[in-house]
Coordinates of C-alpha atoms in Angstrom, one line a residue:
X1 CA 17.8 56.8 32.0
X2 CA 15.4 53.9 31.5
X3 CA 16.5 52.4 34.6
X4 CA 15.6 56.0 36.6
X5 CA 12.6 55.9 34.9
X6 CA 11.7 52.8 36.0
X7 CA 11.9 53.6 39.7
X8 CA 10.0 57.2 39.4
X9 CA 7.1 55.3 38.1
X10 CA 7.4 52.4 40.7
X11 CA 7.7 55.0 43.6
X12 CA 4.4 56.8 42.2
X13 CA 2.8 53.6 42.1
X14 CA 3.6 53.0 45.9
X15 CA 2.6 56.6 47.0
X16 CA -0.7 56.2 44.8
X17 CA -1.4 52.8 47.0
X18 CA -0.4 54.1 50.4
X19 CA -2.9 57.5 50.2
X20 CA -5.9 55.4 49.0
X21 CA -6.0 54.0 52.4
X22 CA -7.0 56.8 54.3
X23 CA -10.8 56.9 52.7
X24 CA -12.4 53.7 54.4
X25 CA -15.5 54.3 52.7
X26 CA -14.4 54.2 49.3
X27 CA -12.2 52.1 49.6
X28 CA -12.9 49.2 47.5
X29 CA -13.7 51.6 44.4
X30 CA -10.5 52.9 45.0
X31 CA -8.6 50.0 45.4
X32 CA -9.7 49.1 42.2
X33 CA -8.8 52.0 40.6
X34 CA -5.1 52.0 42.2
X35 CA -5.0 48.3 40.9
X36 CA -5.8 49.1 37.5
X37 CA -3.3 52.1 37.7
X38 CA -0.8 50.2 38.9
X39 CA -1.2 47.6 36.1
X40 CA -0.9 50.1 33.7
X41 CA 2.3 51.3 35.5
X42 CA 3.7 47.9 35.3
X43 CA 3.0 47.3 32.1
X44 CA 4.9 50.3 30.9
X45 CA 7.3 49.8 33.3
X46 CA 8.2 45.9 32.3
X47 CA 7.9 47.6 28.5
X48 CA 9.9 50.3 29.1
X49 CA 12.9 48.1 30.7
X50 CA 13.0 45.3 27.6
X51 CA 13.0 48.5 25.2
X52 CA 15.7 49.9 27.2
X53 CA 17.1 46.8 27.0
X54 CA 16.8 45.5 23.1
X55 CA 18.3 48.9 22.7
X56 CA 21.5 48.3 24.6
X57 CA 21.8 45.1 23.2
X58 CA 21.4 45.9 19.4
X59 CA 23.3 48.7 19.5
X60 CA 25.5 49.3 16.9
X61 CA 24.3 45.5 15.7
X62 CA 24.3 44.6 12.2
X63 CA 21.8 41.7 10.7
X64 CA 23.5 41.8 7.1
X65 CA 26.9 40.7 8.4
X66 CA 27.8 37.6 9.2
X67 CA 28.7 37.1 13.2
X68 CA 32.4 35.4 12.2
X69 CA 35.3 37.0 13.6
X70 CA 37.8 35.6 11.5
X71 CA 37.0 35.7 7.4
X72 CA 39.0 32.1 7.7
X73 CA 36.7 30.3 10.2
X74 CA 33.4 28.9 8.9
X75 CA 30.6 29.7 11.0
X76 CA 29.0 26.3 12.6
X77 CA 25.2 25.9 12.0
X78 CA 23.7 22.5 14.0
X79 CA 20.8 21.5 12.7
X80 CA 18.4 19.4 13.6
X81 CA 15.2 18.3 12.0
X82 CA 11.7 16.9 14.1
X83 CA 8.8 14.8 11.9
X84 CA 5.3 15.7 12.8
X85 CA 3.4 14.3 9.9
X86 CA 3.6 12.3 6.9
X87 CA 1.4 14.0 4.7
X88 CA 1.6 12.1 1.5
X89 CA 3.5 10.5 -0.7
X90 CA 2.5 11.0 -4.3
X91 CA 3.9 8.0 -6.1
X92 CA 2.9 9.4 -10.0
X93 CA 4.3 12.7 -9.9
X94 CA 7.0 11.6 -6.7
X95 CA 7.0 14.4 -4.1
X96 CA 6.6 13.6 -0.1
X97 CA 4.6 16.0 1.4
X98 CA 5.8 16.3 5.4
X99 CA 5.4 18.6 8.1
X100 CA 8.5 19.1 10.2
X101 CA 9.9 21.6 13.0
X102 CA 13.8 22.8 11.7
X103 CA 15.9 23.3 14.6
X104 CA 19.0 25.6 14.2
X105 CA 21.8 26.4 16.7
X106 CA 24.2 29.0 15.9
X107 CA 26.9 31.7 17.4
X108 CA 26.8 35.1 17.4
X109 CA 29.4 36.7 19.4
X110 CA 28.1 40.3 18.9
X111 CA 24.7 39.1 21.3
X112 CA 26.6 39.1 24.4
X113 CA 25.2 40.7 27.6
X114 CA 25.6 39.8 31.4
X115 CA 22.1 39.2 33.5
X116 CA 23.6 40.6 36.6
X117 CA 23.3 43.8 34.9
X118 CA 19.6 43.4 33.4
X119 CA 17.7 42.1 36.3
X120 CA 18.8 38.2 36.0
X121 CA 17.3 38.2 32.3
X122 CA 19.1 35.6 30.0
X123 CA 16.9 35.2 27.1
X124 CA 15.6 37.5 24.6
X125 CA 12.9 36.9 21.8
X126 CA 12.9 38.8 18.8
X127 CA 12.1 38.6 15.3
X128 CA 14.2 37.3 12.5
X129 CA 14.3 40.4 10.9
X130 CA 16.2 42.1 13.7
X131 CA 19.6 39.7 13.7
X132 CA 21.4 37.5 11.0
X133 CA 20.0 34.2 10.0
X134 CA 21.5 31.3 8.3
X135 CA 19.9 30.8 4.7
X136 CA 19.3 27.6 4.9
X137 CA 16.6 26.0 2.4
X138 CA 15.1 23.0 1.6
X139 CA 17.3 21.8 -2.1
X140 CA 15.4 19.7 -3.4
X141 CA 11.7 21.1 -2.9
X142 CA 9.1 20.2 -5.6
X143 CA 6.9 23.1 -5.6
X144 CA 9.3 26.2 -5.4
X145 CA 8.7 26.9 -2.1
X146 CA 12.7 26.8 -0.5
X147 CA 11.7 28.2 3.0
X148 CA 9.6 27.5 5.9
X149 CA 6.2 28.5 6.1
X150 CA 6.4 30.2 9.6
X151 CA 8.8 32.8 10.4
X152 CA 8.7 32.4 14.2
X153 CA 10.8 34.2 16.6
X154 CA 14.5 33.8 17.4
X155 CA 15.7 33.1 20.9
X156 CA 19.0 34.7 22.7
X157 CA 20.7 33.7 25.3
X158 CA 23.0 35.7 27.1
X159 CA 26.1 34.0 26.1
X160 CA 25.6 34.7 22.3
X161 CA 23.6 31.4 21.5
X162 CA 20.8 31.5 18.9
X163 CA 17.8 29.2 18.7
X164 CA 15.4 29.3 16.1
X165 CA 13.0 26.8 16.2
X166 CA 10.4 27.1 12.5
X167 CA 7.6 24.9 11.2
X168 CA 7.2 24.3 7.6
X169 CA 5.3 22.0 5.6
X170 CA 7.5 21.0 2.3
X171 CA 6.9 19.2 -0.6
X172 CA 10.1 17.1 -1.3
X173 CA 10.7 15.6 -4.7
X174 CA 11.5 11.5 -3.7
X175 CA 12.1 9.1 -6.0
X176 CA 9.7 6.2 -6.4
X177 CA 11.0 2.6 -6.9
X178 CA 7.5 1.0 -7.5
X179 CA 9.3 -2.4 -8.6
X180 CA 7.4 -4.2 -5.6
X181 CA 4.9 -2.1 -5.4
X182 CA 2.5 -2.8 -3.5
X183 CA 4.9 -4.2 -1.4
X184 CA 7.7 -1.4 -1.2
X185 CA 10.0 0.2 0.5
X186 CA 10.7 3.4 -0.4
X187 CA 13.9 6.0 0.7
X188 CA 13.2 9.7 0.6
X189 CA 15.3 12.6 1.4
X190 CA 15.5 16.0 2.8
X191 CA 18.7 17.7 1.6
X192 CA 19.7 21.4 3.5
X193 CA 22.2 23.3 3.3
X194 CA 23.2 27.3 2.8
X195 CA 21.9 28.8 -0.8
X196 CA 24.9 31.4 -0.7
X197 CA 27.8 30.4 1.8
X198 CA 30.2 27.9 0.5
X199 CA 31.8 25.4 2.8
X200 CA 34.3 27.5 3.4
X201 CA 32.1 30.0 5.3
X202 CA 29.4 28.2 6.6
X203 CA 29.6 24.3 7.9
X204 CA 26.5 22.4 9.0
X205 CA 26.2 19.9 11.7
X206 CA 23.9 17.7 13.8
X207 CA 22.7 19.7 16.7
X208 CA 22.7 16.5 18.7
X209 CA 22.0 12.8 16.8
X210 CA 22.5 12.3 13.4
X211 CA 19.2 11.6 12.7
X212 CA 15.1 12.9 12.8
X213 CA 13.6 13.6 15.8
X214 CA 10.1 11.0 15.8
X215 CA 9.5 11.8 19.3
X216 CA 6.1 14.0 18.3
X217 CA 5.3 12.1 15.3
X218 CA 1.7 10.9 14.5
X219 CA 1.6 8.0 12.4
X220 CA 0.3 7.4 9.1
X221 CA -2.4 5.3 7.9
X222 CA -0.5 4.3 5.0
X223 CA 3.4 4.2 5.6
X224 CA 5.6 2.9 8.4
X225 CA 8.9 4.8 9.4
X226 CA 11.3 2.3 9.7
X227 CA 14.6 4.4 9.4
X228 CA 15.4 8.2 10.1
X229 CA 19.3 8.5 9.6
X230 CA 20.8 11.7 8.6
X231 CA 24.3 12.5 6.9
X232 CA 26.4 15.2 6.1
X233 CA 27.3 15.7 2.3
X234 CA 29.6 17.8 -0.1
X235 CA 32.5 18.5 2.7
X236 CA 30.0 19.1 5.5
X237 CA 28.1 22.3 3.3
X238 CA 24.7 20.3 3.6
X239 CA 22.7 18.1 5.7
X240 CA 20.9 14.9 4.1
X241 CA 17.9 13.7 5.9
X242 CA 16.6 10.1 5.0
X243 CA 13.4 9.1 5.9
X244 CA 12.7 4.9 4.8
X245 CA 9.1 4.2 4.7
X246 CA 7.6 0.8 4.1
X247 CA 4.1 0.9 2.2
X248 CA 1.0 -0.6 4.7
X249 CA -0.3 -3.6 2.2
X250 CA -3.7 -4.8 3.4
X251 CA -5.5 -2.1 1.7
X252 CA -4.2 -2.9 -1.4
X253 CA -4.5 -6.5 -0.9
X254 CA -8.2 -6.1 -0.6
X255 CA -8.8 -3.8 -3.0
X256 CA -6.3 -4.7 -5.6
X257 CA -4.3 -8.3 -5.3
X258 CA -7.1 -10.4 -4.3
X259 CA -9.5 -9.4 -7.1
X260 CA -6.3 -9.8 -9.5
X261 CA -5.9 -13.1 -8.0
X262 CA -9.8 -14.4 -8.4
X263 CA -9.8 -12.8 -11.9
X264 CA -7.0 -14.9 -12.7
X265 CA -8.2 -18.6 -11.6
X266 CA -11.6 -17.6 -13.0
X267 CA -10.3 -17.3 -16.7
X268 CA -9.7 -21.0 -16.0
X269 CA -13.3 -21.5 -15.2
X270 CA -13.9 -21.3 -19.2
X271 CA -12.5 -24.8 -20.1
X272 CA -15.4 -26.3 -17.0
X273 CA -18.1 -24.2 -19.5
X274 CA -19.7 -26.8 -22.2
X275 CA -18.7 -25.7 -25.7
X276 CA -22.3 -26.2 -26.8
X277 CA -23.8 -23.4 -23.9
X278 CA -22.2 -20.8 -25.9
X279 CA -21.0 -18.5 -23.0
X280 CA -17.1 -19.9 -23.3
X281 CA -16.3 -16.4 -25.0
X282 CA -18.5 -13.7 -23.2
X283 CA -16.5 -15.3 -20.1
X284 CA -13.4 -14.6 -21.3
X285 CA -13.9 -11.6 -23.1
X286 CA -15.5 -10.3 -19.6
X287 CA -12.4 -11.1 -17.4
X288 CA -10.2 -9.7 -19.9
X289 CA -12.0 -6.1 -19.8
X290 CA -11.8 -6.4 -16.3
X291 CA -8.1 -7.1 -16.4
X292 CA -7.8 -4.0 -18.6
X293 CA -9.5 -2.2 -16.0
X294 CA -7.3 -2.9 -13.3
X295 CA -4.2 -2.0 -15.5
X296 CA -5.7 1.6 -15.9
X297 CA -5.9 1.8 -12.2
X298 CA -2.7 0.8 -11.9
X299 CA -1.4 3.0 -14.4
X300 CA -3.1 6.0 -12.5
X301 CA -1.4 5.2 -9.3
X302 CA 2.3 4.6 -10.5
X303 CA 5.0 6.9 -11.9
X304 CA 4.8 7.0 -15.7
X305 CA 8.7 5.3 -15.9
X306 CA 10.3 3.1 -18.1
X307 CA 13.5 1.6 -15.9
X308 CA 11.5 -0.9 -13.6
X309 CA 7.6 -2.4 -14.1
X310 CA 5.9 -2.7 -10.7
X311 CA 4.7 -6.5 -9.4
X312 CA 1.6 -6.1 -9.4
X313 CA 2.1 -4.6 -13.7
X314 CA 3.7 -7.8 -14.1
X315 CA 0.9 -9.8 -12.8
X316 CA -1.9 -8.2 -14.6
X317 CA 0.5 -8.6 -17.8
X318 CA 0.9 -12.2 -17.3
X319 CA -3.0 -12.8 -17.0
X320 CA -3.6 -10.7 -19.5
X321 CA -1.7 -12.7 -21.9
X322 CA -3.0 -16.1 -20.5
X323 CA -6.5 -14.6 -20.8
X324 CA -5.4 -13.7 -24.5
X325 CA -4.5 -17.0 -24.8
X326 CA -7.5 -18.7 -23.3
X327 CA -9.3 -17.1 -26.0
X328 CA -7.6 -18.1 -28.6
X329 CA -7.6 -22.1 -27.8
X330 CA -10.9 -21.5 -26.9
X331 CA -11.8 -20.3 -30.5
X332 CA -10.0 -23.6 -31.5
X333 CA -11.9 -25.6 -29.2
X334 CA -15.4 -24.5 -30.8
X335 CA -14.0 -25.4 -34.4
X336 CA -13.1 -28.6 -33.2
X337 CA -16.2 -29.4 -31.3
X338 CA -18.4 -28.7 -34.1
X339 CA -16.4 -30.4 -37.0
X340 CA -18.5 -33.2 -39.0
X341 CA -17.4 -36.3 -40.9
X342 CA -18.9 -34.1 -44.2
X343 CA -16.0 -31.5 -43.4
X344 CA -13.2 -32.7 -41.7
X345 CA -11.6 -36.2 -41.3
X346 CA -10.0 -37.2 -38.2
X347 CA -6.5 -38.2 -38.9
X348 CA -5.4 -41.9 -36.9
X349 CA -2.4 -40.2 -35.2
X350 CA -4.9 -37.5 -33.7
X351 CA -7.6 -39.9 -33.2
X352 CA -4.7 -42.4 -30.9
X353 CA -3.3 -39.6 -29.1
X354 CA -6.6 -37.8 -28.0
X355 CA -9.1 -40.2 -27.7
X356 CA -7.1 -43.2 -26.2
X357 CA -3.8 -41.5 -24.8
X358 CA -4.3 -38.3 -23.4
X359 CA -8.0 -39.1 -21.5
X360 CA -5.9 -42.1 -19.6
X361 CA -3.4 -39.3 -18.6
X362 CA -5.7 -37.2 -17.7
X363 CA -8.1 -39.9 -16.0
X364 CA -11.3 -39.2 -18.3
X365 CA -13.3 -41.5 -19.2
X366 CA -15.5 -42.1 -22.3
X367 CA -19.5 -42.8 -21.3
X368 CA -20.5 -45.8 -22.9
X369 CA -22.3 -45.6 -26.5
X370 CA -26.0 -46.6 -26.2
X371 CA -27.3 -49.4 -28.4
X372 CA -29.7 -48.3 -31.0
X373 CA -32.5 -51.0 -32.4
X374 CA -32.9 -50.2 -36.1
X375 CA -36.8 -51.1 -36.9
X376 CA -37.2 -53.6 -39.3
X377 CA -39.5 -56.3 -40.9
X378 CA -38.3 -59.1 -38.3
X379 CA -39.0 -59.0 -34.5
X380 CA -42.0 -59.6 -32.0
X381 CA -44.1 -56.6 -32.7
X382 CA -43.4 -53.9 -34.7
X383 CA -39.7 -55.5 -35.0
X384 CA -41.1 -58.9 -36.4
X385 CA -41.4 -59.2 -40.1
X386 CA -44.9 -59.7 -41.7
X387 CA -45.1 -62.9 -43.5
X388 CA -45.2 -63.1 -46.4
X389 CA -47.5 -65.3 -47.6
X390 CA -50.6 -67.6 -45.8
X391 CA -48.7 -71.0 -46.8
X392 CA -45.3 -71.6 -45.6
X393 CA -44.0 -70.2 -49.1
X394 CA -41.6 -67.5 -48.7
X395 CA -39.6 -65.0 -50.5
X396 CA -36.7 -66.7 -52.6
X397 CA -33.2 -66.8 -50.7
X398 CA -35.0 -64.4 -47.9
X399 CA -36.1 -67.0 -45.4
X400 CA -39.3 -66.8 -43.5
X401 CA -38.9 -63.4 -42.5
X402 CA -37.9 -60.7 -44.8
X403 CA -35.0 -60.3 -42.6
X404 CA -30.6 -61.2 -41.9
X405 CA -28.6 -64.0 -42.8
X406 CA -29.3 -66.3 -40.3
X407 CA -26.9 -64.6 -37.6
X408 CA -27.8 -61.7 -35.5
X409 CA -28.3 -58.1 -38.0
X410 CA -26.0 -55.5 -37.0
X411 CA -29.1 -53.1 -36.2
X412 CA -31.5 -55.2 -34.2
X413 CA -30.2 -58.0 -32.1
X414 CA -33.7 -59.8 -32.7
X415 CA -33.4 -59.8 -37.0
X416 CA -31.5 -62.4 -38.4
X417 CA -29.9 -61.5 -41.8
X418 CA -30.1 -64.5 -44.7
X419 CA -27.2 -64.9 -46.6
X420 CA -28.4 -64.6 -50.4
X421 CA -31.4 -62.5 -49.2
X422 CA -32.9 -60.6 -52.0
X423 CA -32.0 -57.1 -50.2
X424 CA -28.4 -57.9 -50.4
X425 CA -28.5 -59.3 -53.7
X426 CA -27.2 -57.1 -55.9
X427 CA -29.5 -54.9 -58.1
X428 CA -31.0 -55.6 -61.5
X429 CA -30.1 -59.5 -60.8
X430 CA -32.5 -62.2 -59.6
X431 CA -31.9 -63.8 -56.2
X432 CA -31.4 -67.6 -56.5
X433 CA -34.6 -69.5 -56.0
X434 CA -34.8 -72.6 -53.6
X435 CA -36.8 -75.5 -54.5
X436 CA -39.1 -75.3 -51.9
X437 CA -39.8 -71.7 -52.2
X438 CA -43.0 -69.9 -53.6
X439 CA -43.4 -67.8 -56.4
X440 CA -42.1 -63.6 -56.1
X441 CA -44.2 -61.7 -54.3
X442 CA -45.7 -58.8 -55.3
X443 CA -44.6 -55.8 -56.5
X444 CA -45.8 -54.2 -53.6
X445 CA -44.2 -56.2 -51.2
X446 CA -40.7 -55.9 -53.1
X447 CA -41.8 -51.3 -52.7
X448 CA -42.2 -52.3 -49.1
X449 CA -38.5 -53.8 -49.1
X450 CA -37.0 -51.6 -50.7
X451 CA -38.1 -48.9 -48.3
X452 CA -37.0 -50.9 -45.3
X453 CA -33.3 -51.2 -47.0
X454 CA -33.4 -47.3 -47.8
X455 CA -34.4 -46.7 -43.6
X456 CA -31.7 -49.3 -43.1
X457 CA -28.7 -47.7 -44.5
X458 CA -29.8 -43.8 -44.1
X459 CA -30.0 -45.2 -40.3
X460 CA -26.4 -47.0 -40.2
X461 CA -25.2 -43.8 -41.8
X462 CA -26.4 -41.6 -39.3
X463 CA -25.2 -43.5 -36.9
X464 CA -22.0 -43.7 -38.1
X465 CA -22.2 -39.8 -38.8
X466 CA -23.1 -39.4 -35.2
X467 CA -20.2 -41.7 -33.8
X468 CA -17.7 -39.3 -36.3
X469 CA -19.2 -36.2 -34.6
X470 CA -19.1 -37.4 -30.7
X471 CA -15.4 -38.2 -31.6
X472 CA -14.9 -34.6 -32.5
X473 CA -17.0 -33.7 -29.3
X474 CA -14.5 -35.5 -27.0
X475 CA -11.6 -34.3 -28.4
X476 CA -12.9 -31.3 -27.6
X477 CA -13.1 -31.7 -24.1
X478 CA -9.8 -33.7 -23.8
X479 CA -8.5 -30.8 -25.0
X480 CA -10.5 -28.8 -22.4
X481 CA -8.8 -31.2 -19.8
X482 CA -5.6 -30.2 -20.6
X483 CA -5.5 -27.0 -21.2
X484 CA -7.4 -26.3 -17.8
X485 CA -4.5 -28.3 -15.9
X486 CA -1.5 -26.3 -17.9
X487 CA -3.4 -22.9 -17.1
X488 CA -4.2 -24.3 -13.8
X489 CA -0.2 -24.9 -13.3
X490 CA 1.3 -21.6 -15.2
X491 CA -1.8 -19.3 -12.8
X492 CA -0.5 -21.1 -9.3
X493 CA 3.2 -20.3 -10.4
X494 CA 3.2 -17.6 -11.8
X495 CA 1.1 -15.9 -8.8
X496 CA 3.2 -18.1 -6.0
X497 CA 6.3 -16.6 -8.0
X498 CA 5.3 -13.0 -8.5
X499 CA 4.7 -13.1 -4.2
X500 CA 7.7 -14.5 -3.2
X501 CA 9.7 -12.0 -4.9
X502 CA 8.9 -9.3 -3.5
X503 CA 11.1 -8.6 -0.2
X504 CA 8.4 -8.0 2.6
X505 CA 5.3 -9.5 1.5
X506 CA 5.5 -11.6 5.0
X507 CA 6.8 -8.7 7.2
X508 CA 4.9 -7.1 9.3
X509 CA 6.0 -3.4 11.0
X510 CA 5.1 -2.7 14.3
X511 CA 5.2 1.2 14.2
X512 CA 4.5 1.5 17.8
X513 CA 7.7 -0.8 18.6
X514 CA 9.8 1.1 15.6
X515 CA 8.9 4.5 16.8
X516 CA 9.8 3.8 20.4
X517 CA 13.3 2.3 19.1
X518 CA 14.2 4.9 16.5
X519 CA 13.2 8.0 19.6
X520 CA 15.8 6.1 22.5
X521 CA 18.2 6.4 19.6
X522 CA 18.2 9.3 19.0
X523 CA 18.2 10.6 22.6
X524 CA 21.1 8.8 22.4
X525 CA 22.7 10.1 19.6
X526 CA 23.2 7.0 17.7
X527 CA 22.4 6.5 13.9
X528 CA 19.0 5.9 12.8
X529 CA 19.8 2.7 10.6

């Protein structure tokens, strides 16, 4: 009947054409008219034959059965599954977000037609609603949604073959190994399979490699694909899709392991600060918060787990605790520096190891103490004693000057010290009187003696006072000296260390050269590592 139909409307059409000819004048309008007629005619026609045709097809079809003919044969769903886009990768709460095209192949013997008999047509498109699909589903999805996101149409072929050809955009849970992180390599999966057939009615397979189709993949800016291998799990009843991604590292080397690295060597920079400037602590108070700062980065980026700690965690950790460290010797240092002869005494054991050991070892070398002239009552000048009298009489035991021994005075290499001088005689008894010497001075000149002696000693004491404190001050910065080498060495290892063990901090990925590798495999059907 449609097929009759068909012909009365294409016979019409031709009649319609042939008696518009006959009117030269109006033609053209009426040419127009019998085109648009006959495109209308056509239409209906080409509608009216795949009607007639769906109809003979689906008769007596149903979609709710499954197209098996024996209960004891599984039907055989290939599958097959195309990457398009890496999304993201969500490391804290671990999902991969991807958009991929799902291929499936199946058989349904009740679809059969011949095209000899339906004008040479071999293919039919119609909607999923209208036959049986296979309820396959994403297993391990992270957001609840199990199908795809586009119900497109399915495809026929004449000899029973169905094609249906989705695109969906999941979110995959994956599970993040952030032990090298930032220099990880991380394997997520895809798992398919039938929600209500058991392997024993339904088996999956590859619809042609056992792997993901990268041929229309667009690359990301932040991961490289370096394996897309696929297996078949649980007695054939699923499909497990692996896609190995390897993380791209100069971003975070810019933004996050070179400032680590700086921050690191510049706690050191405390022990070149001198203890006196008073900035030794705000430095390493200031790199520590900044320490702390990159560990609550960090912490934002990665998984909240306990079974591994990522590289760069144990990094920060280990310059947090030598910055935590640096601060304590530091806090040592100062007490040291500023210790006093009036409060501490330096023991002879410390005294040989760090002021005549340790700056050998650590090739330091003590500046010169500067001689000091103590003013006295001897001397050309103001270091020359006044006589003390206009004869050549002189002050008993003292000499002519009020001044040393005879020998050179241990404050002014001009003074000579007499040895049964009236200073160092001791008080409340008489000096000895020479024969040839003149009657006591005044008293005076005996104040004015006195006075000198009192200078004298409060001098040599602080001198000596100042020698006890510059001892404290260089065992200071021996101290400083070392500690800067041992921090120096534990920094350069500990970094060097923390580098090389991570598996790919010196590989590079060429995803133009992977992609184009991983696509001929595929094509020809080998495994995607």
């Amino acid at each position: 009947m449609c097929f009759s139909s068909f012909f009365v409307l294409l016979f019409t059409a031709a009649f319609i054409f042939v008696g518009a000819s006959d009117d030269e004048e109006r033609l053209m309008v009426k040419q127009q008219r019998i085109i648009c007629k006959l495109e209308m005619h056509l239409n209906y026609i080409y509608f009216t034959f795949f009607f007639c045709f769906s109809v003979d097809i689906f008769r007596g079809y149903n979609s709710l059965i499954q197209p098996i003919r024996n209960a004891s044969t599984p039907l055989t769903v290939k599958m097959a599954l195309q990457l398009v886009l890496l999304i993201d990768v969500d490391e804290k709460d671990q999902i991969m977000h991807t958009n991929v095209w799902l291929t499936l192949k199946w058989h349904d013997f009740q679809l059969k037609w011949n095209p000899v008999n339906y004008g040479g047509v071999k293919e039919l498109r119609v909607s999923p609603e209208k036959v049986w699909m296979p309820d396959i589903v994403l297993f391990n999805n992270a957001d609840g949604n199990y199908e795809v996101s586009f119900m497109s149409n399915v495809i026929i072929r004449d000899n029973g073959d169905m094609l249906w050809v989705p695109p969906a955009i999941y979110k995959s849970s994956c599970i993040i190994d952030v032990e090298y992180f930032p220099f990880d390599e991380q394997i997520c999966h895809l798992i398919f399979g039938s929600w209500t057939y058991s392997e024993n009615e339904m088996k999956m397979d590859f619809e042609s490699s056992a792997g993901i189709d990268l041929s229309e993949y667009s690359r990301s800016h932040i991961w490289d694909v370096i394996g897309a291998p696929a297996t078949l799990v649980n007695r054939r009843s699923r499909i497990e899709f692996q896609i190995r991604l390897r993380r791209k590292t100069l971003f975070y080397t810019i933004v996050l392991i070179i400032p680590t690295v700086l921050m690191a060597f510049l706690s050191m920079a405390v022990f070149f600060l001198p203890t006196d400037s008073g900035e030794k602590m705000t430095l390493t108070i200031s790199v520590l918060l900044s320490i702390v700062v990159f560990l609550l980065v960090v912490s934002k980026i990665m998984p909240p787990t306990s079974s591994t700690i990522p590289l760069i965690a144990k990094y920060l950790l280990l310059t947090f605790v030598l910055n935590i460290i640096t601060i304590a010797v530091t806090v040592i240092i100062i007490n040291i520096y500023f210790r006093g002869p009036t409060t501490h005494q330096m023991p002879e054991w410390v005294r040989f190891v760090f002021l005549r050991i340790m700056p050998r070892l650590l090739c330091m070398k003590r500046p010169a103490r500067p001689i000091v002239h103590v003013p006295n009552a001897c001397g050309d000048g103001a270091a020359h004693a006044v006589p003390l009298a206009p004869s050549s009489a002189v002050l008993p035991g003292i000499g002519k000057f009020a001044c040393g021994t005879g020998g050179p005075s241990q404050h002014h290499p001009h003074c000579t010290a007499a040895g049964n001088s009236a200073i160092n005689a001791p008080q409340g008894r008489p000096a000895p009187m020479a024969d040839d010497v003149a009657p006591p001075l005044g008293i005076q000149a005996m104040r004015a003696i006195d006075a000198i002696e009192y200078i004298t000693d409060h001098l040599r004491k602080d001198e000596q006072h100042k020698m006890h404190r510059d001892d404290w001050k260089y065992m200071a910065m021996v101290i400083d000296r070392l500690l800067l080498l041992i921090f120096f060495g534990i920094t350069l290892g500990g970094t060097i260390g923390v580098l090389l063990s991570a598996p790919y901090v010196f590989q590079r990925v060429d995803q133009d050269i992977v992609l184009k590798r991983l696509v001929e495999l595929y094509k020809h059907g080998d495994q995607l590592f």
